[in-house]
XYZ file of C-alpha atoms in Angstrom:
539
model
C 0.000 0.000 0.000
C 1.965 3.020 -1.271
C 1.368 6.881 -2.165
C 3.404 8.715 -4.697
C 4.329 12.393 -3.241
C 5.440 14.859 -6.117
C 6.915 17.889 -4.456
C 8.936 20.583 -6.420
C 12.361 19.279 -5.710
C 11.164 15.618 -6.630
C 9.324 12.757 -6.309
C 9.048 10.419 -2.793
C 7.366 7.080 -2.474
C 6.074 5.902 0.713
C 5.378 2.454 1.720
C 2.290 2.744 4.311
C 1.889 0.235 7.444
C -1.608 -0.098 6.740
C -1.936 -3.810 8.804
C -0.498 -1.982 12.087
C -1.626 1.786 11.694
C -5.414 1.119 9.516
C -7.087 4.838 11.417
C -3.686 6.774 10.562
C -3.075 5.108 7.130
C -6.733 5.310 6.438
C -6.674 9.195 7.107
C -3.420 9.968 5.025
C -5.212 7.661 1.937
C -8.040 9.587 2.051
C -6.422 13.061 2.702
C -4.771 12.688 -0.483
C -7.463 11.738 -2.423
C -9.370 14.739 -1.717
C -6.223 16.643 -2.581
C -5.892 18.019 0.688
C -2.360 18.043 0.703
C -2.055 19.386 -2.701
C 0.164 22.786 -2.718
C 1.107 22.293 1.404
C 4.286 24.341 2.256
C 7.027 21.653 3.743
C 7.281 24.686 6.745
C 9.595 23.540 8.593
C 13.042 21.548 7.784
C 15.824 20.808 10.319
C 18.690 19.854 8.540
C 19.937 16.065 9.580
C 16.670 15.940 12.094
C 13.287 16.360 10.200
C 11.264 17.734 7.153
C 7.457 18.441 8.490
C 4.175 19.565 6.345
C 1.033 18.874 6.215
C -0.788 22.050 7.154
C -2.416 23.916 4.482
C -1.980 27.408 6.632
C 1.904 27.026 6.472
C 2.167 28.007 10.227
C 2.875 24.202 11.707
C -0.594 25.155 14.079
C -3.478 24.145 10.879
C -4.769 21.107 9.749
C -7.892 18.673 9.863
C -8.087 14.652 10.220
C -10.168 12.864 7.337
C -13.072 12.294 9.861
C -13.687 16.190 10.407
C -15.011 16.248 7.020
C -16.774 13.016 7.628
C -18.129 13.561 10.970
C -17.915 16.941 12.192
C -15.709 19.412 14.291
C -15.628 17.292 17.076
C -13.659 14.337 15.274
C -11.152 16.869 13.731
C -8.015 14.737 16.138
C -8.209 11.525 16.173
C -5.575 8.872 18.517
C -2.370 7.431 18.468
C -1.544 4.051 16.883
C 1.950 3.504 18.693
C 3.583 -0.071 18.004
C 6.821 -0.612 19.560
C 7.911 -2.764 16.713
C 7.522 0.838 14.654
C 10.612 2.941 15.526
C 12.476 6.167 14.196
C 15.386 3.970 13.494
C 16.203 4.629 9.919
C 15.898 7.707 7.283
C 12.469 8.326 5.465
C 10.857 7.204 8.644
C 6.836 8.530 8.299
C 5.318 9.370 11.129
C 2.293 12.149 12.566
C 2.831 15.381 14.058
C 0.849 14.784 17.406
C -0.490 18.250 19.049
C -0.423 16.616 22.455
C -1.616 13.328 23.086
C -4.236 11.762 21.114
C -4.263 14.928 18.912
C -3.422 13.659 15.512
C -4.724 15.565 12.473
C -3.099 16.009 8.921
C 0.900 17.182 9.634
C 3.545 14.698 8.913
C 6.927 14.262 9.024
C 10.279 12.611 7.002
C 13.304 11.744 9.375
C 16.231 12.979 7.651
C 18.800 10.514 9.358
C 19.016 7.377 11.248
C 18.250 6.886 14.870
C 16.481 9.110 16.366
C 15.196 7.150 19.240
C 14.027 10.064 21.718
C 10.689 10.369 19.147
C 9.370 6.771 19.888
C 6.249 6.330 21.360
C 5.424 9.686 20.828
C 4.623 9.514 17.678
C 2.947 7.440 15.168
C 5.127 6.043 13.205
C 2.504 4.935 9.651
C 4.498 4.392 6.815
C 8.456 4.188 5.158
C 10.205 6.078 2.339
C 11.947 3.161 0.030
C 13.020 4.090 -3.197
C 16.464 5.670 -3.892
C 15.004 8.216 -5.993
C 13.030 9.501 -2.920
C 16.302 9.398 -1.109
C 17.521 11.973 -3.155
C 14.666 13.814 -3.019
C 14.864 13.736 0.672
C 18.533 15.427 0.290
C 17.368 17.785 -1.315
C 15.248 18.952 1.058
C 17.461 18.804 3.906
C 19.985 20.706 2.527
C 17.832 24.005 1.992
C 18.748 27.169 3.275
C 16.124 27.989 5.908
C 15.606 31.052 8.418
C 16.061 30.718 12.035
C 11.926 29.500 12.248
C 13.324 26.268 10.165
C 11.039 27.534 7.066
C 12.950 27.254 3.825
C 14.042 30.759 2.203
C 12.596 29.335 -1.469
C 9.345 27.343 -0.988
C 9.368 23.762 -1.517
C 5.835 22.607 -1.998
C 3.915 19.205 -2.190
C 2.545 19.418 -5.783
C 0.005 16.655 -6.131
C -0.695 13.284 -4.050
C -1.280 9.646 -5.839
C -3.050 7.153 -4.293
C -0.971 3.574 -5.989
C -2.850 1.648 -3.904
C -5.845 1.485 -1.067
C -7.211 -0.918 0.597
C -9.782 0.956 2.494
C -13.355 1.489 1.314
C -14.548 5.178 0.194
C -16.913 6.384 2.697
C -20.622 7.695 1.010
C -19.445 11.315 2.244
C -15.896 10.972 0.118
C -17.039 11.465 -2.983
C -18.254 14.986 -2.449
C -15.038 15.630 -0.914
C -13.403 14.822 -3.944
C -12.561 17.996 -6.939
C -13.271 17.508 -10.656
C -9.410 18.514 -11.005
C -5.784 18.517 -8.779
C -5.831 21.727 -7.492
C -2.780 23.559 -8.303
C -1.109 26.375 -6.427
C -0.909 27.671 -3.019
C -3.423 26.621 -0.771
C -6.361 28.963 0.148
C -6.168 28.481 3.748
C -2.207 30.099 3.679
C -1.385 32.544 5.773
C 2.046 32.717 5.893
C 4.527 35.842 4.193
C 5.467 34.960 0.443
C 8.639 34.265 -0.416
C 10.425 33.067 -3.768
C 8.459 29.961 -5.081
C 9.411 26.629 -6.183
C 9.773 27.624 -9.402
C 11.835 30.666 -9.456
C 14.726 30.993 -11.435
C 17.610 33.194 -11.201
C 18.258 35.618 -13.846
C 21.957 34.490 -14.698
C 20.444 30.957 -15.928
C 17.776 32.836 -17.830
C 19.532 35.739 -19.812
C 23.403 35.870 -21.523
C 25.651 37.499 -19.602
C 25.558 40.668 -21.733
C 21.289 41.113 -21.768
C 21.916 40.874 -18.147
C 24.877 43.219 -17.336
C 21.974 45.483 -19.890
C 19.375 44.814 -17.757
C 21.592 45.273 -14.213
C 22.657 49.266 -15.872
C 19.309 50.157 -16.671
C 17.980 49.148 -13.209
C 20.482 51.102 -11.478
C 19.973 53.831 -14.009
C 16.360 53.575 -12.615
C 17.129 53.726 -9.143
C 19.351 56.804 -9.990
C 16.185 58.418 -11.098
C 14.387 57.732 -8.075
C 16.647 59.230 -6.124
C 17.014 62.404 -8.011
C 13.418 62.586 -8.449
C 13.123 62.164 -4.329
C 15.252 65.108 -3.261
C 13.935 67.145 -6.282
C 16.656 67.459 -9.180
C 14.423 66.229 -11.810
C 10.539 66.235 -12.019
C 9.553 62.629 -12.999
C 11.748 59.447 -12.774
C 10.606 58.509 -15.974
C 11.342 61.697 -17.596
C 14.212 61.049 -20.557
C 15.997 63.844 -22.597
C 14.773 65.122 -25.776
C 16.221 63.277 -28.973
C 15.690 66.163 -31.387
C 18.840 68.477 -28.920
C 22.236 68.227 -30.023
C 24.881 69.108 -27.635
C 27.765 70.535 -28.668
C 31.532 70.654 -27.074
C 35.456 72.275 -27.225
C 34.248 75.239 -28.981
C 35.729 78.752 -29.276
C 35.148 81.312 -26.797
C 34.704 83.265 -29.668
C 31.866 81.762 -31.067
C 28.303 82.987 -31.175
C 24.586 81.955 -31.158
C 24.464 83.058 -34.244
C 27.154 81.110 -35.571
C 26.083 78.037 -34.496
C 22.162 78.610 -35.849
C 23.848 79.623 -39.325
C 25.818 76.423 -39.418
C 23.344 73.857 -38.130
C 20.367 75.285 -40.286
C 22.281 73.127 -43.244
C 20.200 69.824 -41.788
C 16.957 71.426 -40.549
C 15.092 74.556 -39.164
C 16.625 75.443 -36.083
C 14.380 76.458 -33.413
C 16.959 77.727 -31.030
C 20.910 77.766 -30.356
C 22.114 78.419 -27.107
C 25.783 78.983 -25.952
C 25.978 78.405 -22.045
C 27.460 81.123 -20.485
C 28.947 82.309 -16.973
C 25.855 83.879 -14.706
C 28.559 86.534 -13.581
C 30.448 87.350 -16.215
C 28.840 86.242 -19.406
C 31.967 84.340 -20.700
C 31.229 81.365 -22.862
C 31.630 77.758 -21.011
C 32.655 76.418 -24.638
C 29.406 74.535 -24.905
C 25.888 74.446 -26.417
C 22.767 73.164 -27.122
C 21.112 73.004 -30.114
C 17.465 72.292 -30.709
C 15.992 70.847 -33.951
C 12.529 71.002 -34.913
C 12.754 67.631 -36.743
C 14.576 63.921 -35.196
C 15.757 63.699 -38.272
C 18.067 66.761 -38.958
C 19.313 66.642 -35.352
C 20.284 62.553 -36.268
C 21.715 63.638 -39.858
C 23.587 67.171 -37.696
C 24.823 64.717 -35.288
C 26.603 62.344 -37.961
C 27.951 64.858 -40.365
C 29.174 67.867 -37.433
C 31.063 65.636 -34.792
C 34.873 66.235 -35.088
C 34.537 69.374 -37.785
C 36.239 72.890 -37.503
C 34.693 76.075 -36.129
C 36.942 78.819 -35.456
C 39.640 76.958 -35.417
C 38.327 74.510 -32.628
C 37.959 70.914 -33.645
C 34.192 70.892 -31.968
C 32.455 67.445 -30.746
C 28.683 66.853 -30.569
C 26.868 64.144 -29.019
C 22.719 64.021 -28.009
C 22.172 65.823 -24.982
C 21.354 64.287 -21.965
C 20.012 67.063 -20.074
C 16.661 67.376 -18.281
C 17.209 70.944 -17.263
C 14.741 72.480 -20.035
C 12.111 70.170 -19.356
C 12.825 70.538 -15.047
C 12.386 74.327 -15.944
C 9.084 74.188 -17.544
C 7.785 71.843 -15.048
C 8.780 74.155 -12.434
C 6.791 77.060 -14.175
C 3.500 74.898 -14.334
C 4.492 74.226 -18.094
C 4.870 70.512 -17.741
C 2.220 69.542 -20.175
C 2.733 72.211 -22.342
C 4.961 71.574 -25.943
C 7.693 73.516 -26.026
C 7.263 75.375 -29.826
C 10.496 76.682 -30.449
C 10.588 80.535 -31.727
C 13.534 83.113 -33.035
C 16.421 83.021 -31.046
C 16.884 86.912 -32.444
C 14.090 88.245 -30.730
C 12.305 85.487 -28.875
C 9.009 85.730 -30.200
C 7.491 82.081 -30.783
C 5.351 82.501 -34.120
C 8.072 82.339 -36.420
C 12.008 81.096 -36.574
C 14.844 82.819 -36.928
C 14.914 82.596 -41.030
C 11.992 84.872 -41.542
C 12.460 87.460 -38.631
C 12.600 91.254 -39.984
C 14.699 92.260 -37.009
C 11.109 94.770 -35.840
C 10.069 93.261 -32.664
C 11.332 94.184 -29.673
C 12.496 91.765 -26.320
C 15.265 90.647 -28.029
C 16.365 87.808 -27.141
C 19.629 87.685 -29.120
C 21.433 90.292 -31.130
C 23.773 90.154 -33.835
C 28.004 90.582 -33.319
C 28.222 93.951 -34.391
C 25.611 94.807 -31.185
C 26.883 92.261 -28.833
C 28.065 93.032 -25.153
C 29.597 89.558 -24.773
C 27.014 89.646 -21.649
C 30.027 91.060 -18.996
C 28.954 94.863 -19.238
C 27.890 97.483 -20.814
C 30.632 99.082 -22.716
C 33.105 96.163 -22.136
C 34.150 94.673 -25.654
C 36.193 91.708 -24.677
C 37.100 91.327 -28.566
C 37.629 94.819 -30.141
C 40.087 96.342 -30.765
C 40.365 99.430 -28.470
C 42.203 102.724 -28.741
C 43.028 105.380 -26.037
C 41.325 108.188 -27.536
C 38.251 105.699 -27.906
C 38.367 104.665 -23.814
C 38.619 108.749 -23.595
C 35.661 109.791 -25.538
C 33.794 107.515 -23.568
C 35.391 108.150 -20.478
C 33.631 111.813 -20.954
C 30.593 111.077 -22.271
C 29.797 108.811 -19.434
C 31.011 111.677 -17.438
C 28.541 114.540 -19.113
C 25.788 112.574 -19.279
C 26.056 111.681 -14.896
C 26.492 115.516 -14.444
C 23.300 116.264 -16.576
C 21.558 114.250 -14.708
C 22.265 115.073 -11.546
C 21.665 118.633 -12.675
C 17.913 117.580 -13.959
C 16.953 115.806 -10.608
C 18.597 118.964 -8.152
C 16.115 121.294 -10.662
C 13.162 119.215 -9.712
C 13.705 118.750 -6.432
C 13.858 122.438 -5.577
C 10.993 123.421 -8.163
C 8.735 120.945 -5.766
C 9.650 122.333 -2.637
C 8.551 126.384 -3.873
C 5.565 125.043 -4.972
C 4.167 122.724 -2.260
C 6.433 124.440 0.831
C 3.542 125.882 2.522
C 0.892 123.351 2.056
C 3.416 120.905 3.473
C 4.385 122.662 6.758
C 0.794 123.181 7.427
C 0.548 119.071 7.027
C 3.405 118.626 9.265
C 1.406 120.821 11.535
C -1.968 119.143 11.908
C -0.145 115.731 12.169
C 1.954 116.697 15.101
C -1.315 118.018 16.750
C -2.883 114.610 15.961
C -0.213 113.196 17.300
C -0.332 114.737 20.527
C -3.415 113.751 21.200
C -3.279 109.939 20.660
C -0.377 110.148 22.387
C -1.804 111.342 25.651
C -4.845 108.881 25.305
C -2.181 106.030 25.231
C -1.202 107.600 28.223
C -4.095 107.876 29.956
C -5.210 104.573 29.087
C -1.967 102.864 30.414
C -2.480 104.646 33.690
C -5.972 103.340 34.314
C -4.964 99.704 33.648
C -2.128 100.476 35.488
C -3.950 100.851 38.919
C -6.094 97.992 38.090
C -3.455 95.554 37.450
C -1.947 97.011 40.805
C -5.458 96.547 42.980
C -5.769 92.664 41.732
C -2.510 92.149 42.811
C -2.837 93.405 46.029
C -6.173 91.465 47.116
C -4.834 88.387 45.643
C -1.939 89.179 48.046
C -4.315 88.969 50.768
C -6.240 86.185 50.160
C -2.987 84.222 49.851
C -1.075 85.274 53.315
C -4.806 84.673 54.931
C -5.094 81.376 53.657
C -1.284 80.338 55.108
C -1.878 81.914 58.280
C -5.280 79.564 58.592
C -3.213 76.816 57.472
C -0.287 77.530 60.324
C -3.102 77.629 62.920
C -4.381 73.877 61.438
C -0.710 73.142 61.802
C -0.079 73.946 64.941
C -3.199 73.001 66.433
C -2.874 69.291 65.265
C 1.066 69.386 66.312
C -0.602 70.224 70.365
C -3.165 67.512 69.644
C -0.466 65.260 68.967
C 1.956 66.027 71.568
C -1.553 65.644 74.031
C -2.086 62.331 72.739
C 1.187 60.706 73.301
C 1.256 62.314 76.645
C -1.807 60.324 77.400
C -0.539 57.158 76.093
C 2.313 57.085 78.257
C 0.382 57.922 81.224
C -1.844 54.736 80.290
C 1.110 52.809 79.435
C 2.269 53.506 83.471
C -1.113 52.826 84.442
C -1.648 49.679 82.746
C 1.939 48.128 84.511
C 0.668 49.594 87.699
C -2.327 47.619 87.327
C -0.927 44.551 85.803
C 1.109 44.363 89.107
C -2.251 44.812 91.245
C -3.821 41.928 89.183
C -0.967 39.451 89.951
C -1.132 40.537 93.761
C -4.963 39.857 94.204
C -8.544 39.740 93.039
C -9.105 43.272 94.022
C -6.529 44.719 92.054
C -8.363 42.028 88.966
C -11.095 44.413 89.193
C -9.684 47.588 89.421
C -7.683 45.893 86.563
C -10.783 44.992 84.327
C -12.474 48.267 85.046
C -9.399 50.333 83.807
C -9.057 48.021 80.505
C -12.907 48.698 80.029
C -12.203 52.355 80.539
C -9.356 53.105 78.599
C -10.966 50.311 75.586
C -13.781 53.165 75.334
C -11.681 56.540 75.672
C -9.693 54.575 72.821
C -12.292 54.280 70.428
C -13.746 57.521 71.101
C -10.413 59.362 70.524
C -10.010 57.237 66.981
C -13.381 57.897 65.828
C -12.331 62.075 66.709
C -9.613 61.841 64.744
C -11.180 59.797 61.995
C -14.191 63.331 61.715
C -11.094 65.172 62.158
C -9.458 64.208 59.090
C -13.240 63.754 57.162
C -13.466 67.509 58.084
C -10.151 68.682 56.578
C -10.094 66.886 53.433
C -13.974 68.675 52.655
């Protein structure tokens, strides 16, 4: 009487002591013919000790007996079947998890070496694992990595369950039990964290070693993203650069806007060419950017520009990989919004740079001839410059500062004759104004003043009448105190005074008993004083 296991590490083949164990054998037949065990995790594995599943939950704390379904909730555990001819004395040993005793449900367990003694009769041992091919199987199983609970790190699961052979009869109830088709899967009853299953792969046994040194760069580039995107440098992870921008390297500090628009318009309108200057001082970086309105021309600009000649710089251009242009726009609240180019001559957007008449105004560029190189007005890094020419505009700077310093001293006085009198009668009427708020601040200070100060002063009261009552509680308690243990001694002469009497006669018994009866009462009377006392001061 045998059942075929296939788990997803390999196939194991257990012999089942169905003469010796018929209720336990009888449950694991008909367990697996329902499928019950059918996608169980094996949840715990101690390497050279045991491999245990069986629960459908994963936890080790799940599982139902055969006669559950058959009979109810209260036959969910049914008892041991210990023979003492059945040991743990070999590997591939079978045998039920036991919740205590008599608890027997669905968990089971492989022994993954020889003699393990200490887990006779306490367990029952129902069937035996063969077959060398389930031997290896077995192996396999013990030597998984596992966390510190003893669950495996990549799931190994019990796939299906064949019956080979069973000599029980099928119950009426069974065949209900029984699905049209194996269930495949992980159970629905698991509760357990998911983890990498059976049958994962790793990516080095999937891919060539160059699709995945690909893959590995553009997950990192990824992650690069993310991080930019997370402390704000770029807008959108996601976000890539455009591929109609050329940018454009080693060139001349000489070179223009303009220069680089007339030479890239060979492959393609244009729609703007930008040298990247200093903020400060306006000196070229030696780089640019230049945007095409087509793919196309930038790809053709980009094969037939790299490595030429401008101004006697050997110039290199690549395809930008900047973001900054589209960060900008986002910034602005022009994220959605299509970027449409214009004339880089005088920055309007309707038209390019080919068909401007030079009439608007806003320029956004000018030509050389009106160029300040961006560093200052009158500063022409590249001209030539005389003496007489840094004279002459030495002294025109200087005439046209005096002139208007001249205009603004004019104006100034003309105001003052005109509007003297009407403005020292203002000045007038505000200080009055003035005045008067002033002293109604004043007044108004005082008054709160005295108020504050009369608050103060009966709160002051209140306060050193309410310690002085307290000092008088104090002290009168401290007197009641000192009175009471000046009584006790008194009694406590008394009372060996009269003990004496009592052991000298009966006389002194009774002057003895009277005394005790006496004192008994002033006792009481004094703790129920105290006890109003202390009523009284906590009200």
């Amino acid at each position: 009487m045998s059942v075929l296991i296939v788990t997803s590490v390999g196939d194991i083949v257990v012999d089942l002591h169905t003469d010796r164990c018929p209720l336990t054998t009888k449950n694991f037949l008909k367990l697996c013919k329902i499928k019950y065990y059918n996608g169980c995790l094996f949840h715990k594995v101690e390497k050279d000790f045991l491999a245990q599943t069986g629960d459908p939950t994963g936890t080790g704390t799940g599982g139902n007996s055969i006669y559950k379904f058959l009979y109810g909730e209260q036959a969910r555990f049914f008892e041991h079947e210990i023979r003492p001819e059945l040991k743990h004395s070999k590997k591939g040993t079978v045998s039920m998890v036991s919740a205590g005793e008599n608890l027997n449900a669905s968990q089971f367990f492989f022994t993954l070496r020889d003699d393990i003694d200490y887990l006779d009769e306490k367990h029952t041992v129902f069937g035996m694992v063969e077959e060398k091919e389930s031997f290896e199987t077995l192996e396999k199983i013990n030597e998984a990595f596992v966390d510190d609970k003893g669950r495996p790190l990549k799931n190994i699961r019990i796939k299906h369950t064949y019956v080979l052979d069973d000599p029980f009869d099928d119950p009426p109830q069974l065949t209900e039990l029984i699905p049209d088709s194996s269930p495949d899967g992980r159970p629905h009853d698991e509760i357990v964290e998911e983890r990498l299953e059976d049958d994962w792969v790793p990516l080095d046994e999937q891919m060539k070693p160059e699709e995945l040194e690909e893959l590995i760069h553009s997950k990192e580039a990824h992650t690069n993203a993310v991080v930019l995107e997370s402390i704000g440098d770029i807008p959108d992870a996601e976000i890539k650069p455009p591929d109609n921008v050329l940018f454009v390297c080693k060139l001349n500090p000489v070179t223009e806007d303009e220069d680089l628009f007339t030479i890239f318009s060979r492959f393609g309108t244009v729609t703007s060419a930008e040298i990247i200057r200093d903020y400060k001082t306006g000196d070229s970086l030696c780089y640019a950017f230049i945007e095409f309105e087509k793919k196309e021309d930038c790809e053709r600009a980009y094969f037939k520009m790299d490595n030429t000649l401008i101004d006697d710089r050997r110039i290199h251009v690549d395809f930008s990989q900047s973001v900054s242009k589209l960060w900008g726009q986002y910034r602005h609240g022009k994220k959605n919004q299509k970027d449409k180019g214009g004339c880089f001559k005088c920055g309007a957007t309707d038209h390019y740079a080919k068909d401007c008449n030079g009439e608007k105004d806003g320029k956004k560029y000018v030509l050389k001839d009106e160029n300040t190189q961006r560093g200052g007005y009158n500063n022409h890094k590249y001209d030539m410059v005389f003496d007489e020419d840094r004279l002459d505009r030495e002294q025109k700077k200087q005439r046209v500062h005096a002139e208007s310093t001249r205009k603004d001293r004019d104006h100034r006085d003309s105001d003052k004759g005109h509007h003297g009198s009407r403005n020292n009668e203002e000045e007038r009427d505000n200080k009055s104004r003035y005045n008067e708020r002033e002293r109604d601040h004043r007044s108004r200070y005082h008054g709160e003043e005295r108020g504050h100060k009369s608050r103060y002063h009966g709160e002051e009261r209140d306060h050193k009448s309410r310690d002085r009552g307290e000092d008088e509680n104090r002290r009168r308690k401290e007197i009641e105190g000192r009175e009471y243990k000046s009584r006790e001694r008194d009694e406590c002469g008394d009372r060996r005074r009269e003990e004496k009497d009592y052991r000298k006669g009966s006389g002194g018994r009774d002057r003895y008993k009277h005394h005790e009866e006496h004192r008994h009462n002033r006792d009481s009377d004094e703790r129920s004083h105290r006890e109003r006392a202390g009523r009284d001061h906590r009200r």
